[in-house]
Amino acid sequence: ARKARAEVEKWRQIIARRRAEQDEQPAEAAQDAKPTDPDSPIIEPKIGEGLLTNQEQLKYQQAMGLASINRFALNFLKGYTLVSQGHFDEGIELLERTAKQNADHLGVHLQLGDSYLRRRRWDEAQAALEKAYKIDSKNPYALLGLARCHLGRKENKRAIELALESVGQMFFNPMAHYYLGVAFHRLGKIDRAIDALQLSLKQNPNNARAHGRLGYIYKQNVKDPQAAYACFKMAGEARASTKQLRQMAEEFEIPPFDPSIDDAIADFQAPTDDEEAVASTLLPTLMQGSPPNEQAADESNGDAEYITVVTGLPRSGTSMMMQMLAAGGLPVMSDGQREADDDNPKGYFEIDEAKQLATNNAWVANAQGQVIKVVAQLLPYLPKKFKYRIIFMDRAVEEVLASQKTMLSRNDQSGGDIPEDRLRDIYARQVRASADLLKRNRIPTYRMVYGNVVADPAAAAEKLNQFFDGRLDVEKMAQAVDPSLHRQKQEDLKNVATE
């Protein structure tokens, strides 16, 4: 930026000199010329004024772009990085300076508050987070940070109020549930503490502190040594798992993405066959992918066989797609441990190891040449060394939410009462992240809309067959679809809502 500013100054002088030369010419020749105050902001000249040639104008514009720098953003990012590396004093100093420069920036106050929390400086953290709260009183992270401040000062009742308010804004909030568990435990409300900690662990099984706190409660308060031992054991496993995940994150590299050579999902804005059906789904802009292309594949994959991955959100039709591909003649990996039930009468077609993909992906090597089912949230943990092709199941979001709630309620599991708008936001973020990952890694992807498959199984089977180079049994694939299992229909749900 400094070099560019020097370059801009050179062009400024050239522009001023040429303007002066024009002023010396007859009045009619200098009619459009305007004198420049050297202390005024740089005014981009028009090419038509004859001050710069086209090539000079391009160089001038490039220098202008490089000279522009957002010092606030740089200081914020540098402060964040220093704190992340453990250099708290330097990082906090930069964040404080940034907060003074831009008092209305929510993110910098949240980050500054979090940095103080990590140093257990409760009062300073509260002051920063209260500024964030004034900017956005419904921000779940500001509320969560304030709850942590009061928890640190043993003000447990106030901590509970704020943590509950944070959960009210964002239910998928494992740390808020954990703080609730700690505060309830301190107040002697053991049953509520256990419920909160168990919910926190459902949302984040790798929270070793939650496992440990739950184990302590079972040992000291409930007097159940067996349950306590199980919790302490899981705490140890969670610590090991977290360590492994951090190592994986450090080693994980995503290759640079060049849209000019993207053969997997060439354009995220291409129209699809059924615009009306697509408009109501979570992936309205993910186009139908092209068949696997050997030249587009990563060279590091060598001659390994493709692993076909059926993915999507829970309750988006992934089991149905597994049934179709199996009927079409593709070998699928399924251990049969999860038996068919009312939610999936034809079975789940999955392997238990797929649920643990984030901590153990060694089993994926055995899936070459086969079809596996992996939920969209776990796609980042697939090993990079294999070739993949993806069938991404997409379903109207209202149907996903209704089906998920029905299944949770039927099994007496928590989460069935989560407000739909929060679940919608969570699911939308997860699906967009998955789509971005597939695009960056140029993985051949074919998107199937659940409602379209059920409405016309034969057409869907034909499209799948084209994606797999015509090797599947189209008739058997179509027969594998049971339209009667489409029980949460979008139009019915809308009618219920309006009634």
Short mmCIF file of C-alpha atoms in Angstrom, two decimals:
data_model
loop_
_atom_site.label_atom_id
_atom_site.label_comp_id
_atom_site.label_asym_id
_atom_site.label_seq_id
_atom_site.Cartn_x
_atom_site.Cartn_y
_atom_site.Cartn_z
CA ALA A 1 0.00 0.00 0.00
CA ARG A 2 2.87 2.38 0.78
CA LYS A 3 4.44 1.70 -2.63
CA ALA A 4 1.07 2.20 -4.30
CA ARG A 5 0.53 5.53 -2.53
CA ALA A 6 3.91 6.71 -3.82
CA GLU A 7 2.83 5.62 -7.30
CA VAL A 8 -0.46 7.48 -6.94
CA GLU A 9 1.44 10.62 -5.94
CA LYS A 10 3.52 10.35 -9.14
CA TRP A 11 0.34 10.16 -11.21
CA ARG A 12 -1.08 13.11 -9.26
CA GLN A 13 1.93 15.17 -10.27
CA ILE A 14 1.60 14.07 -13.91
CA ILE A 15 -2.10 15.00 -13.90
CA ALA A 16 -1.36 18.40 -12.32
CA ARG A 17 1.42 19.12 -14.84
CA ARG A 18 -0.74 18.19 -17.82
CA ARG A 19 -3.59 20.30 -16.51
CA ALA A 20 -1.18 23.24 -16.18
CA GLU A 21 -0.04 22.69 -19.75
CA GLN A 22 -3.66 22.74 -20.89
CA ASP A 23 -4.25 25.99 -19.01
CA GLU A 24 -1.47 27.62 -21.03
CA GLN A 25 -3.25 26.71 -24.28
CA PRO A 26 -5.99 28.89 -25.85
CA ALA A 27 -9.20 29.10 -23.86
CA GLU A 28 -11.24 26.99 -26.28
CA ALA A 29 -8.67 24.15 -26.02
CA ALA A 30 -8.69 24.22 -22.21
CA GLN A 31 -12.43 24.62 -21.83
CA ASP A 32 -12.88 21.40 -19.79
CA ALA A 33 -9.64 21.62 -17.81
CA LYS A 34 -9.99 22.08 -14.03
CA PRO A 35 -7.18 23.16 -11.67
CA THR A 36 -6.29 20.70 -8.92
CA ASP A 37 -5.58 21.57 -5.29
CA PRO A 38 -2.57 19.39 -4.37
CA ASP A 39 -4.01 18.89 -0.87
CA SER A 40 -7.43 17.77 -2.07
CA PRO A 41 -8.44 14.11 -2.43
CA ILE A 42 -7.29 12.43 -5.61
CA ILE A 43 -9.94 12.92 -8.29
CA GLU A 44 -9.94 10.20 -10.88
CA PRO A 45 -9.58 11.90 -14.28
CA LYS A 46 -11.79 11.00 -17.17
CA ILE A 47 -10.03 9.46 -20.12
CA GLY A 48 -11.91 11.86 -22.40
CA GLU A 49 -10.16 14.82 -20.80
CA GLY A 50 -6.98 13.75 -22.56
CA LEU A 51 -4.87 13.81 -19.40
CA LEU A 52 -3.98 10.10 -19.44
CA THR A 53 -3.83 7.48 -22.15
CA ASN A 54 -5.83 4.28 -21.75
CA GLN A 55 -2.75 2.38 -20.56
CA GLU A 56 -1.81 5.16 -18.13
CA GLN A 57 -5.39 5.26 -16.83
CA LEU A 58 -5.26 1.50 -16.13
CA LYS A 59 -1.99 1.83 -14.21
CA TYR A 60 -3.40 4.77 -12.27
CA GLN A 61 -6.54 2.84 -11.29
CA GLN A 62 -4.47 -0.17 -10.23
CA ALA A 63 -2.33 2.04 -7.99
CA MET A 64 -5.48 3.62 -6.52
CA GLY A 65 -6.86 0.20 -5.66
CA LEU A 66 -3.65 -0.96 -3.99
CA ALA A 67 -3.32 2.31 -2.07
CA SER A 68 -6.70 1.83 -0.43
CA ILE A 69 -6.26 0.08 2.90
CA ASN A 70 -8.62 -0.60 5.79
CA ARG A 71 -6.43 -0.06 8.83
CA PHE A 72 -9.32 -0.80 11.17
CA ALA A 73 -9.80 -4.26 9.66
CA LEU A 74 -6.09 -5.00 9.77
CA ASN A 75 -5.76 -4.00 13.42
CA PHE A 76 -8.83 -6.04 14.30
CA LEU A 77 -7.50 -9.15 12.53
CA LYS A 78 -4.03 -8.72 13.97
CA GLY A 79 -5.42 -8.37 17.49
CA TYR A 80 -7.61 -11.44 17.00
CA THR A 81 -4.60 -13.43 15.74
CA LEU A 82 -2.34 -12.36 18.60
CA VAL A 83 -4.94 -13.41 21.18
CA SER A 84 -5.44 -16.74 19.39
CA GLN A 85 -1.68 -17.34 19.60
CA GLY A 86 -1.64 -16.58 23.32
CA HIS A 87 -0.14 -13.07 23.08
CA PHE A 88 -2.96 -11.59 25.14
CA ASP A 89 -1.48 -8.26 26.19
CA GLU A 90 -0.47 -7.26 22.65
CA GLY A 91 -3.70 -8.54 21.14
CA ILE A 92 -5.94 -6.84 23.70
CA GLU A 93 -4.08 -3.56 23.25
CA LEU A 94 -4.75 -3.65 19.51
CA LEU A 95 -8.40 -4.63 20.00
CA GLU A 96 -8.90 -1.81 22.51
CA ARG A 97 -7.43 0.67 20.05
CA THR A 98 -9.68 -0.70 17.31
CA ALA A 99 -12.76 -0.47 19.54
CA LYS A 100 -12.04 3.22 20.17
CA GLN A 101 -11.66 3.84 16.44
CA ASN A 102 -14.98 2.20 15.63
CA ALA A 103 -17.29 2.23 18.63
CA ASP A 104 -20.28 0.94 16.64
CA HIS A 105 -18.61 -2.26 15.43
CA LEU A 106 -20.29 -5.25 17.11
CA GLY A 107 -17.57 -7.78 16.26
CA VAL A 108 -14.68 -5.92 17.85
CA HIS A 109 -16.50 -5.55 21.18
CA LEU A 110 -17.42 -9.25 21.15
CA GLN A 111 -13.82 -10.22 20.42
CA LEU A 112 -12.45 -7.86 23.04
CA GLY A 113 -14.89 -9.26 25.61
CA ASP A 114 -13.93 -12.82 24.73
CA SER A 115 -10.23 -11.92 25.06
CA TYR A 116 -10.81 -10.51 28.54
CA LEU A 117 -12.80 -13.62 29.48
CA ARG A 118 -9.88 -15.83 28.52
CA ARG A 119 -7.76 -13.82 31.00
CA ARG A 120 -10.54 -14.02 33.63
CA ARG A 121 -10.78 -10.23 33.72
CA TRP A 122 -14.50 -10.27 34.45
CA ASP A 123 -15.17 -6.54 34.89
CA GLU A 124 -13.36 -5.47 31.71
CA ALA A 125 -15.01 -8.31 29.79
CA GLN A 126 -18.43 -7.19 31.01
CA ALA A 127 -17.77 -3.59 29.99
CA ALA A 128 -16.82 -4.66 26.44
CA LEU A 129 -19.73 -7.09 26.12
CA GLU A 130 -22.24 -4.54 27.41
CA LYS A 131 -21.18 -2.28 24.54
CA ALA A 132 -21.89 -5.16 22.16
CA TYR A 133 -25.24 -5.71 23.91
CA LYS A 134 -26.18 -2.04 23.38
CA ILE A 135 -25.48 -2.44 19.66
CA ASP A 136 -27.51 -5.69 19.41
CA SER A 137 -29.48 -6.69 22.50
CA LYS A 138 -30.49 -9.99 20.89
CA ASN A 139 -27.01 -11.16 19.93
CA PRO A 140 -26.59 -14.65 21.45
CA TYR A 141 -22.81 -14.28 21.76
CA ALA A 142 -23.03 -11.01 23.69
CA LEU A 143 -25.56 -12.61 26.05
CA LEU A 144 -23.41 -15.73 26.39
CA GLY A 145 -20.32 -13.66 27.22
CA LEU A 146 -22.20 -11.68 29.85
CA ALA A 147 -23.44 -14.93 31.38
CA ARG A 148 -19.82 -16.11 31.56
CA CYS A 149 -18.83 -12.87 33.36
CA HIS A 150 -21.44 -13.38 36.06
CA LEU A 151 -20.59 -17.07 36.33
CA GLY A 152 -16.94 -16.15 36.89
CA ARG A 153 -17.97 -13.91 39.80
CA LYS A 154 -20.23 -16.67 41.23
CA GLU A 155 -23.34 -14.61 40.45
CA ASN A 156 -25.15 -17.76 39.42
CA LYS A 157 -28.75 -16.56 39.23
CA ARG A 158 -27.88 -13.70 36.90
CA ALA A 159 -25.70 -16.05 34.86
CA ILE A 160 -28.69 -18.38 34.43
CA GLU A 161 -30.94 -15.52 33.28
CA LEU A 162 -28.46 -14.41 30.63
CA ALA A 163 -27.61 -17.95 29.48
CA LEU A 164 -31.31 -18.74 29.07
CA GLU A 165 -31.73 -15.55 27.08
CA SER A 166 -28.80 -16.58 24.86
CA VAL A 167 -30.38 -20.00 24.33
CA GLY A 168 -33.64 -18.26 23.50
CA GLN A 169 -31.90 -16.48 20.63
CA MET A 170 -29.92 -19.55 19.45
CA PHE A 171 -30.90 -22.99 20.73
CA PHE A 172 -27.89 -24.80 19.24
CA ASN A 173 -25.66 -23.23 21.86
CA PRO A 174 -23.63 -25.93 23.67
CA MET A 175 -21.60 -23.54 25.83
CA ALA A 176 -24.74 -21.75 27.05
CA HIS A 177 -26.22 -25.09 28.10
CA TYR A 178 -22.91 -25.95 29.79
CA TYR A 179 -22.90 -22.66 31.75
CA LEU A 180 -26.50 -23.36 32.77
CA GLY A 181 -25.41 -26.77 34.06
CA VAL A 182 -22.60 -25.24 36.12
CA ALA A 183 -24.84 -22.52 37.59
CA PHE A 184 -27.68 -24.94 38.43
CA HIS A 185 -25.16 -27.30 40.05
CA ARG A 186 -23.81 -24.51 42.23
CA LEU A 187 -27.35 -23.63 43.32
CA GLY A 188 -28.07 -27.26 44.21
CA LYS A 189 -30.63 -27.77 41.43
CA ILE A 190 -29.19 -31.14 40.45
CA ASP A 191 -31.90 -32.37 38.06
CA ARG A 192 -31.79 -29.16 36.04
CA ALA A 193 -28.00 -29.23 36.04
CA ILE A 194 -27.98 -32.77 34.65
CA ASP A 195 -30.53 -31.88 31.95
CA ALA A 196 -28.53 -28.83 30.87
CA LEU A 197 -25.22 -30.69 30.77
CA GLN A 198 -26.69 -33.62 28.85
CA LEU A 199 -28.17 -31.23 26.29
CA SER A 200 -24.82 -29.46 25.97
CA LEU A 201 -23.16 -32.82 25.27
CA LYS A 202 -25.78 -33.75 22.69
CA GLN A 203 -24.86 -30.60 20.83
CA ASN A 204 -21.11 -30.97 21.38
CA PRO A 205 -19.97 -34.45 22.53
CA ASN A 206 -16.34 -33.25 22.68
CA ASN A 207 -16.82 -30.91 25.67
CA ALA A 208 -14.55 -32.62 28.19
CA ARG A 209 -15.49 -30.16 30.94
CA ALA A 210 -19.18 -30.98 30.56
CA HIS A 211 -18.42 -34.71 30.82
CA GLY A 212 -16.26 -34.05 33.88
CA ARG A 213 -18.86 -31.86 35.60
CA LEU A 214 -21.56 -34.46 34.92
CA GLY A 215 -19.30 -37.20 36.30
CA TYR A 216 -18.69 -35.17 39.47
CA ILE A 217 -22.45 -34.69 39.94
CA TYR A 218 -23.12 -38.42 39.51
CA LYS A 219 -20.36 -39.23 41.99
CA GLN A 220 -20.99 -36.62 44.69
CA ASN A 221 -24.69 -35.78 44.38
CA VAL A 222 -26.42 -38.74 42.77
CA LYS A 223 -24.10 -41.36 44.32
CA ASP A 224 -23.93 -43.37 41.10
CA PRO A 225 -20.27 -44.42 40.73
CA GLN A 226 -20.95 -46.41 37.57
CA ALA A 227 -22.44 -43.42 35.72
CA ALA A 228 -19.68 -41.21 37.11
CA TYR A 229 -16.99 -43.56 35.80
CA ALA A 230 -18.60 -43.56 32.35
CA CYS A 231 -18.62 -39.75 32.30
CA PHE A 232 -14.99 -39.48 33.41
CA LYS A 233 -14.02 -41.99 30.74
CA MET A 234 -15.84 -39.96 28.07
CA ALA A 235 -14.12 -36.81 29.34
CA GLY A 236 -10.75 -38.43 28.64
CA GLU A 237 -11.90 -39.55 25.20
CA ALA A 238 -13.21 -36.06 24.46
CA ARG A 239 -9.85 -34.50 25.34
CA ALA A 240 -8.07 -36.95 23.04
CA SER A 241 -10.62 -36.31 20.30
CA THR A 242 -10.26 -32.54 20.61
CA LYS A 243 -6.49 -32.84 20.39
CA GLN A 244 -6.81 -34.98 17.27
CA LEU A 245 -9.26 -32.53 15.67
CA ARG A 246 -6.86 -29.66 16.28
CA GLN A 247 -4.05 -31.61 14.68
CA MET A 248 -6.28 -32.40 11.71
CA ALA A 249 -7.23 -28.74 11.39
CA GLU A 250 -3.57 -27.72 11.34
CA GLU A 251 -2.79 -30.30 8.66
CA PHE A 252 -5.92 -29.75 6.55
CA GLU A 253 -5.30 -27.70 3.43
CA ILE A 254 -7.85 -26.75 0.81
CA PRO A 255 -6.34 -26.29 -2.67
CA PRO A 256 -6.85 -22.88 -4.30
CA PHE A 257 -10.04 -22.68 -6.35
CA ASP A 258 -9.90 -21.42 -9.91
CA PRO A 259 -13.45 -20.94 -11.27
CA SER A 260 -12.15 -21.07 -14.83
CA ILE A 261 -11.32 -24.78 -14.48
CA ASP A 262 -14.23 -25.86 -12.29
CA ASP A 263 -15.71 -28.96 -13.90
CA ALA A 264 -17.68 -30.05 -10.85
CA ILE A 265 -20.15 -27.24 -10.18
CA ALA A 266 -19.33 -24.77 -12.93
CA ASP A 267 -21.78 -22.09 -11.80
CA PHE A 268 -23.85 -21.81 -8.62
CA GLN A 269 -26.47 -19.71 -10.39
CA ALA A 270 -27.60 -22.02 -13.17
CA PRO A 271 -31.34 -22.73 -13.43
CA THR A 272 -32.71 -26.19 -12.71
CA ASP A 273 -35.60 -28.15 -14.15
CA ASP A 274 -38.18 -27.18 -11.53
CA GLU A 275 -37.70 -23.55 -10.49
CA GLU A 276 -40.74 -23.52 -8.19
CA ALA A 277 -39.59 -26.59 -6.24
CA VAL A 278 -36.01 -25.36 -6.02
CA ALA A 279 -37.01 -21.93 -4.73
CA SER A 280 -38.26 -23.43 -1.46
CA THR A 281 -35.16 -25.46 -0.71
CA LEU A 282 -31.95 -24.68 1.13
CA LEU A 283 -29.84 -24.96 -2.02
CA PRO A 284 -31.65 -22.81 -4.58
CA THR A 285 -28.44 -21.96 -6.44
CA LEU A 286 -26.56 -25.27 -6.50
CA MET A 287 -26.70 -26.50 -10.08
CA GLN A 288 -26.76 -30.05 -11.37
CA GLY A 289 -23.15 -31.21 -11.55
CA SER A 290 -21.49 -32.81 -14.52
CA PRO A 291 -20.47 -36.49 -14.60
CA PRO A 292 -17.06 -37.26 -13.11
CA ASN A 293 -14.30 -36.06 -15.38
CA GLU A 294 -10.92 -37.75 -15.14
CA GLN A 295 -9.10 -34.61 -16.28
CA ALA A 296 -10.85 -32.50 -13.64
CA ALA A 297 -9.95 -34.87 -10.82
CA ASP A 298 -7.12 -34.06 -8.45
CA GLU A 299 -3.95 -35.70 -9.70
CA SER A 300 -3.10 -36.83 -6.16
CA ASN A 301 -6.04 -39.24 -6.32
CA GLY A 302 -4.20 -41.43 -8.84
CA ASP A 303 -6.21 -44.34 -10.21
CA ALA A 304 -8.25 -44.94 -7.06
CA GLU A 305 -11.92 -45.78 -7.58
CA TYR A 306 -14.58 -43.23 -6.87
CA ILE A 307 -16.37 -43.25 -3.53
CA THR A 308 -19.99 -42.24 -4.05
CA VAL A 309 -21.29 -40.17 -1.13
CA VAL A 310 -25.00 -39.63 -0.58
CA THR A 311 -25.33 -36.57 1.62
CA GLY A 312 -27.73 -33.88 2.80
CA LEU A 313 -29.37 -32.75 6.01
CA PRO A 314 -31.02 -35.34 8.26
CA ARG A 315 -34.50 -36.20 6.95
CA SER A 316 -33.75 -34.94 3.44
CA GLY A 317 -34.18 -38.29 1.68
CA THR A 318 -30.67 -39.74 1.92
CA SER A 319 -31.93 -43.21 2.91
CA MET A 320 -34.32 -43.23 -0.05
CA MET A 321 -31.44 -42.34 -2.37
CA MET A 322 -29.33 -45.17 -0.92
CA GLN A 323 -32.22 -47.56 -1.66
CA MET A 324 -32.40 -46.30 -5.25
CA LEU A 325 -28.68 -46.69 -5.90
CA ALA A 326 -28.65 -50.15 -4.33
CA ALA A 327 -31.59 -51.18 -6.53
CA GLY A 328 -29.80 -49.71 -9.52
CA GLY A 329 -26.85 -52.02 -9.04
CA LEU A 330 -24.31 -50.06 -7.01
CA PRO A 331 -22.74 -51.72 -3.93
CA VAL A 332 -23.64 -49.80 -0.77
CA MET A 333 -21.97 -49.89 2.65
CA SER A 334 -24.48 -50.68 5.39
CA ASP A 335 -23.95 -52.52 8.68
CA GLY A 336 -27.66 -52.92 9.47
CA GLN A 337 -27.14 -51.87 13.09
CA ARG A 338 -29.89 -49.26 12.88
CA GLU A 339 -33.04 -51.20 12.19
CA ALA A 340 -35.96 -49.99 10.10
CA ASP A 341 -38.59 -48.06 12.06
CA ASP A 342 -41.61 -45.82 11.55
CA ASP A 343 -39.39 -42.96 10.38
CA ASN A 344 -37.55 -45.08 7.81
CA PRO A 345 -39.63 -48.23 7.14
CA LYS A 346 -37.22 -49.46 4.46
CA GLY A 347 -34.10 -49.03 6.56
CA TYR A 348 -31.36 -46.44 6.98
CA PHE A 349 -28.63 -47.92 4.73
CA GLU A 350 -25.76 -46.55 6.84
CA ILE A 351 -22.73 -47.62 8.84
CA ASP A 352 -22.16 -46.55 12.42
CA GLU A 353 -18.60 -45.40 11.72
CA ALA A 354 -19.96 -42.63 9.49
CA LYS A 355 -21.31 -40.86 12.59
CA GLN A 356 -17.78 -40.74 14.02
CA LEU A 357 -16.17 -39.41 10.84
CA ALA A 358 -14.84 -36.29 12.59
CA THR A 359 -12.64 -38.39 14.89
CA ASN A 360 -12.03 -41.52 12.80
CA ASN A 361 -11.98 -41.54 9.00
CA ALA A 362 -9.67 -44.53 8.45
CA TRP A 363 -12.66 -46.70 7.48
CA VAL A 364 -13.29 -44.57 4.37
CA ALA A 365 -10.47 -46.42 2.57
CA ASN A 366 -12.72 -49.48 2.50
CA ALA A 367 -15.47 -47.54 0.71
CA GLN A 368 -13.71 -47.23 -2.66
CA GLY A 369 -16.04 -48.35 -5.42
CA GLN A 370 -19.04 -48.27 -3.04
CA VAL A 371 -21.76 -45.90 -1.87
CA ILE A 372 -21.75 -44.43 1.64
CA LYS A 373 -24.14 -42.11 3.46
CA VAL A 374 -22.63 -39.11 5.25
CA VAL A 375 -24.56 -36.17 6.71
CA ALA A 376 -23.65 -32.85 5.13
CA GLN A 377 -22.15 -31.48 8.36
CA LEU A 378 -19.40 -34.15 8.30
CA LEU A 379 -18.29 -33.76 4.67
CA PRO A 380 -15.16 -31.73 5.64
CA TYR A 381 -13.74 -34.78 7.43
CA LEU A 382 -13.59 -37.03 4.36
CA PRO A 383 -9.92 -37.89 3.59
CA LYS A 384 -8.60 -35.82 0.68
CA LYS A 385 -6.62 -38.65 -0.93
CA PHE A 386 -9.65 -40.37 -2.50
CA LYS A 387 -11.88 -39.52 -5.45
CA TYR A 388 -15.48 -38.67 -4.61
CA ARG A 389 -18.71 -38.02 -6.43
CA ILE A 390 -21.58 -36.57 -4.45
CA ILE A 391 -25.33 -37.02 -4.58
CA PHE A 392 -26.62 -34.05 -2.58
CA MET A 393 -30.21 -34.52 -1.39
CA ASP A 394 -32.10 -31.25 -1.05
CA ARG A 395 -35.58 -30.92 0.41
CA ALA A 396 -38.01 -28.09 1.09
CA VAL A 397 -36.92 -26.67 4.43
CA GLU A 398 -40.43 -26.83 5.91
CA GLU A 399 -40.52 -30.55 5.22
CA VAL A 400 -37.07 -31.11 6.75
CA LEU A 401 -38.08 -29.28 9.92
CA ALA A 402 -41.42 -31.08 10.21
CA SER A 403 -39.87 -34.51 9.61
CA GLN A 404 -37.07 -33.83 12.09
CA LYS A 405 -39.51 -32.71 14.77
CA THR A 406 -41.74 -35.73 14.20
CA MET A 407 -38.82 -38.12 14.59
CA LEU A 408 -37.50 -36.41 17.73
CA SER A 409 -40.93 -36.34 19.32
CA ARG A 410 -41.60 -39.98 18.43
CA ASN A 411 -38.35 -41.00 20.13
CA ASP A 412 -38.85 -38.69 23.15
CA GLN A 413 -35.67 -36.80 22.34
CA SER A 414 -34.90 -33.17 23.12
CA GLY A 415 -34.93 -30.68 20.31
CA GLY A 416 -38.42 -31.32 18.96
CA ASP A 417 -39.55 -27.98 20.41
CA ILE A 418 -36.80 -25.84 18.86
CA PRO A 419 -38.35 -22.80 17.11
CA GLU A 420 -38.41 -23.30 13.36
CA ASP A 421 -36.76 -20.00 12.51
CA ARG A 422 -33.66 -20.95 14.53
CA LEU A 423 -33.47 -24.42 13.06
CA ARG A 424 -33.90 -22.93 9.60
CA ASP A 425 -30.93 -20.60 10.14
CA ILE A 426 -28.75 -23.42 11.51
CA TYR A 427 -29.56 -25.75 8.62
CA ALA A 428 -29.09 -23.03 6.01
CA ARG A 429 -25.60 -22.18 7.31
CA GLN A 430 -24.61 -25.85 7.40
CA VAL A 431 -25.78 -26.53 3.86
CA ARG A 432 -24.09 -23.41 2.46
CA ALA A 433 -20.84 -24.40 4.13
CA SER A 434 -21.09 -27.88 2.59
CA ALA A 435 -21.82 -26.45 -0.85
CA ASP A 436 -18.85 -24.09 -0.60
CA LEU A 437 -16.59 -27.00 0.37
CA LEU A 438 -17.66 -29.07 -2.63
CA LYS A 439 -17.14 -26.14 -4.97
CA ARG A 440 -13.70 -25.26 -3.65
CA ASN A 441 -12.52 -28.85 -3.99
CA ARG A 442 -14.10 -29.30 -7.44
CA ILE A 443 -15.89 -32.49 -6.44
CA PRO A 444 -18.40 -33.82 -9.02
CA THR A 445 -21.79 -33.15 -7.45
CA TYR A 446 -25.33 -33.96 -8.52
CA ARG A 447 -28.19 -32.30 -6.68
CA MET A 448 -31.49 -34.14 -6.28
CA VAL A 449 -34.61 -32.41 -4.93
CA TYR A 450 -36.51 -34.85 -2.71
CA GLY A 451 -39.95 -33.63 -3.82
CA ASN A 452 -39.05 -34.07 -7.50
CA VAL A 453 -37.77 -37.62 -6.94
CA VAL A 454 -40.95 -38.70 -5.15
CA ALA A 455 -43.20 -36.98 -7.70
CA ASP A 456 -41.50 -38.60 -10.71
CA PRO A 457 -39.19 -41.49 -9.72
CA ALA A 458 -38.68 -42.58 -13.34
CA ALA A 459 -37.36 -39.16 -14.42
CA ALA A 460 -35.12 -38.95 -11.36
CA ALA A 461 -33.74 -42.43 -12.01
CA GLU A 462 -32.97 -41.49 -15.61
CA LYS A 463 -31.03 -38.41 -14.51
CA LEU A 464 -29.06 -40.44 -11.98
CA ASN A 465 -28.25 -42.99 -14.64
CA GLN A 466 -26.79 -40.25 -16.83
CA PHE A 467 -24.62 -39.05 -13.93
CA PHE A 468 -23.28 -42.60 -13.57
CA ASP A 469 -22.53 -42.97 -17.29
CA GLY A 470 -25.56 -45.16 -18.03
CA ARG A 471 -24.52 -48.09 -15.81
CA LEU A 472 -27.60 -48.30 -13.57
CA ASP A 473 -30.91 -50.15 -13.80
CA VAL A 474 -33.34 -47.27 -14.24
CA GLU A 475 -36.51 -49.35 -13.83
CA LYS A 476 -35.44 -50.91 -10.53
CA MET A 477 -34.32 -47.54 -9.17
CA ALA A 478 -37.71 -46.02 -9.90
CA GLN A 479 -39.50 -48.96 -8.27
CA ALA A 480 -37.48 -48.43 -5.06
CA VAL A 481 -39.25 -45.12 -4.41
CA ASP A 482 -42.39 -45.27 -2.28
CA PRO A 483 -44.35 -42.01 -2.70
CA SER A 484 -46.52 -42.86 0.32
CA LEU A 485 -43.52 -42.15 2.58
CA HIS A 486 -43.61 -38.46 1.57
CA ARG A 487 -45.59 -37.66 4.70
CA GLN A 488 -44.54 -34.08 5.41
CA LYS A 489 -45.56 -32.29 2.23
CA GLN A 490 -44.80 -28.63 1.78
CA GLU A 491 -48.24 -27.66 0.55
CA ASP A 492 -49.94 -29.47 3.47
CA LEU A 493 -47.64 -27.76 5.97
CA LYS A 494 -48.43 -24.36 4.47
CA ASN A 495 -52.16 -25.09 4.71
CA VAL A 496 -51.81 -26.05 8.38
CA ALA A 497 -49.83 -22.86 9.05
CA THR A 498 -52.48 -20.65 7.44
CA GLU A 499 -55.29 -22.41 9.31
#
